[in-house]
């Protein structure tokens, strides 16, 4: 049977969410088109995630940060 394509990271997040994990999902949808400013944003995002010890332990699946999937541009 064919199934919709989803990355392994998205499948892992879905499994954890529906498995009873009580961790907020962080969805990043803005990626600056200016590379220098985007680098600053990337650092700020990483720092913000690691401020919370509980979230930092789950960041590999709870932080959805993939510009190929979630960059919706300047809409």
PDB file of C-alpha atoms in Angstrom:
ATOM      1  CA  UNK A   1       0.000   0.000   0.000  1.00  0.00           C
ATOM      2  CA  UNK A   2       1.257   3.451  -0.807  1.00  0.00           C
ATOM      3  CA  UNK A   3       1.481   5.965   1.982  1.00  0.00           C
ATOM      4  CA  UNK A   4       2.078   9.715   1.842  1.00  0.00           C
ATOM      5  CA  UNK A   5       5.736  10.681   1.959  1.00  0.00           C
ATOM      6  CA  UNK A   6       6.893  12.000   5.294  1.00  0.00           C
ATOM      7  CA  UNK A   7      10.439  12.306   6.492  1.00  0.00           C
ATOM      8  CA  UNK A   8      11.604   9.994   9.257  1.00  0.00           C
ATOM      9  CA  UNK A   9      11.805  13.015  11.571  1.00  0.00           C
ATOM     10  CA  UNK A  10       8.122  13.835  10.977  1.00  0.00           C
ATOM     11  CA  UNK A  11       7.128  10.208  11.505  1.00  0.00           C
ATOM     12  CA  UNK A  12       9.080  10.139  14.782  1.00  0.00           C
ATOM     13  CA  UNK A  13       7.381  13.355  15.953  1.00  0.00           C
ATOM     14  CA  UNK A  14       3.940  11.988  15.058  1.00  0.00           C
ATOM     15  CA  UNK A  15       4.627   8.748  16.912  1.00  0.00           C
ATOM     16  CA  UNK A  16       5.727  10.629  20.029  1.00  0.00           C
ATOM     17  CA  UNK A  17       2.799  13.065  19.917  1.00  0.00           C
ATOM     18  CA  UNK A  18       0.257  10.286  19.570  1.00  0.00           C
ATOM     19  CA  UNK A  19       2.176   8.136  22.041  1.00  0.00           C
ATOM     20  CA  UNK A  20       1.378  10.344  24.999  1.00  0.00           C
ATOM     21  CA  UNK A  21       4.503  12.493  25.219  1.00  0.00           C
ATOM     22  CA  UNK A  22       3.634  15.851  26.737  1.00  0.00           C
ATOM     23  CA  UNK A  23       6.182  18.072  25.063  1.00  0.00           C
ATOM     24  CA  UNK A  24       5.278  21.121  22.980  1.00  0.00           C
ATOM     25  CA  UNK A  25       6.036  20.936  19.280  1.00  0.00           C
ATOM     26  CA  UNK A  26       7.943  23.896  17.929  1.00  0.00           C
ATOM     27  CA  UNK A  27       7.264  24.611  14.259  1.00  0.00           C
ATOM     28  CA  UNK A  28       9.573  27.120  12.631  1.00  0.00           C
ATOM     29  CA  UNK A  29       7.976  28.682   9.563  1.00  0.00           C
ATOM     30  CA  UNK A  30      10.145  31.755   8.954  1.00  0.00           C
ATOM     31  CA  UNK A  31      13.547  31.505   7.311  1.00  0.00           C
ATOM     32  CA  UNK A  32      15.122  34.845   6.435  1.00  0.00           C
ATOM     33  CA  UNK A  33      16.171  35.123   2.788  1.00  0.00           C
ATOM     34  CA  UNK A  34      19.257  37.140   3.791  1.00  0.00           C
ATOM     35  CA  UNK A  35      21.926  34.542   4.636  1.00  0.00           C
ATOM     36  CA  UNK A  36      23.653  36.626   7.323  1.00  0.00           C
ATOM     37  CA  UNK A  37      20.393  37.412   9.096  1.00  0.00           C
ATOM     38  CA  UNK A  38      19.255  33.818   8.748  1.00  0.00           C
ATOM     39  CA  UNK A  39      22.444  32.624  10.450  1.00  0.00           C
ATOM     40  CA  UNK A  40      21.663  34.918  13.385  1.00  0.00           C
ATOM     41  CA  UNK A  41      18.088  33.585  13.452  1.00  0.00           C
ATOM     42  CA  UNK A  42      19.388  29.988  13.424  1.00  0.00           C
ATOM     43  CA  UNK A  43      21.606  30.682  16.435  1.00  0.00           C
ATOM     44  CA  UNK A  44      18.790  32.441  18.282  1.00  0.00           C
ATOM     45  CA  UNK A  45      16.404  29.549  17.582  1.00  0.00           C
ATOM     46  CA  UNK A  46      18.922  26.974  18.856  1.00  0.00           C
ATOM     47  CA  UNK A  47      19.599  29.008  21.996  1.00  0.00           C
ATOM     48  CA  UNK A  48      15.890  29.403  22.652  1.00  0.00           C
ATOM     49  CA  UNK A  49      15.273  25.661  22.348  1.00  0.00           C
ATOM     50  CA  UNK A  50      18.073  24.814  24.773  1.00  0.00           C
ATOM     51  CA  UNK A  51      16.902  27.274  27.446  1.00  0.00           C
ATOM     52  CA  UNK A  52      14.334  24.725  28.570  1.00  0.00           C
ATOM     53  CA  UNK A  53      16.053  21.544  29.796  1.00  0.00           C
ATOM     54  CA  UNK A  54      12.968  19.407  29.216  1.00  0.00           C
ATOM     55  CA  UNK A  55      12.517  20.602  25.648  1.00  0.00           C
ATOM     56  CA  UNK A  56      16.247  20.405  24.921  1.00  0.00           C
ATOM     57  CA  UNK A  57      16.175  16.673  25.686  1.00  0.00           C
ATOM     58  CA  UNK A  58      13.415  16.188  23.114  1.00  0.00           C
ATOM     59  CA  UNK A  59      14.555  18.759  20.530  1.00  0.00           C
ATOM     60  CA  UNK A  60      15.549  16.132  17.968  1.00  0.00           C
ATOM     61  CA  UNK A  61      11.881  15.322  17.339  1.00  0.00           C
ATOM     62  CA  UNK A  62       9.906  18.178  18.953  1.00  0.00           C
ATOM     63  CA  UNK A  63      11.486  21.012  16.938  1.00  0.00           C
ATOM     64  CA  UNK A  64      10.279  20.965  13.374  1.00  0.00           C
ATOM     65  CA  UNK A  65      12.920  23.122  11.716  1.00  0.00           C
ATOM     66  CA  UNK A  66      13.308  22.200   8.052  1.00  0.00           C
ATOM     67  CA  UNK A  67      13.178  24.991   5.480  1.00  0.00           C
ATOM     68  CA  UNK A  68      12.461  22.545   2.645  1.00  0.00           C
ATOM     69  CA  UNK A  69       9.208  21.567   4.348  1.00  0.00           C
ATOM     70  CA  UNK A  70       8.194  24.597   6.392  1.00  0.00           C
ATOM     71  CA  UNK A  71       9.510  27.740   4.673  1.00  0.00           C
ATOM     72  CA  UNK A  72       6.368  29.426   3.424  1.00  0.00           C
ATOM     73  CA  UNK A  73       8.177  32.554   2.229  1.00  0.00           C
ATOM     74  CA  UNK A  74       7.064  36.108   2.809  1.00  0.00           C
ATOM     75  CA  UNK A  75       3.328  35.543   2.654  1.00  0.00           C
TER      76      UNK A  75
END
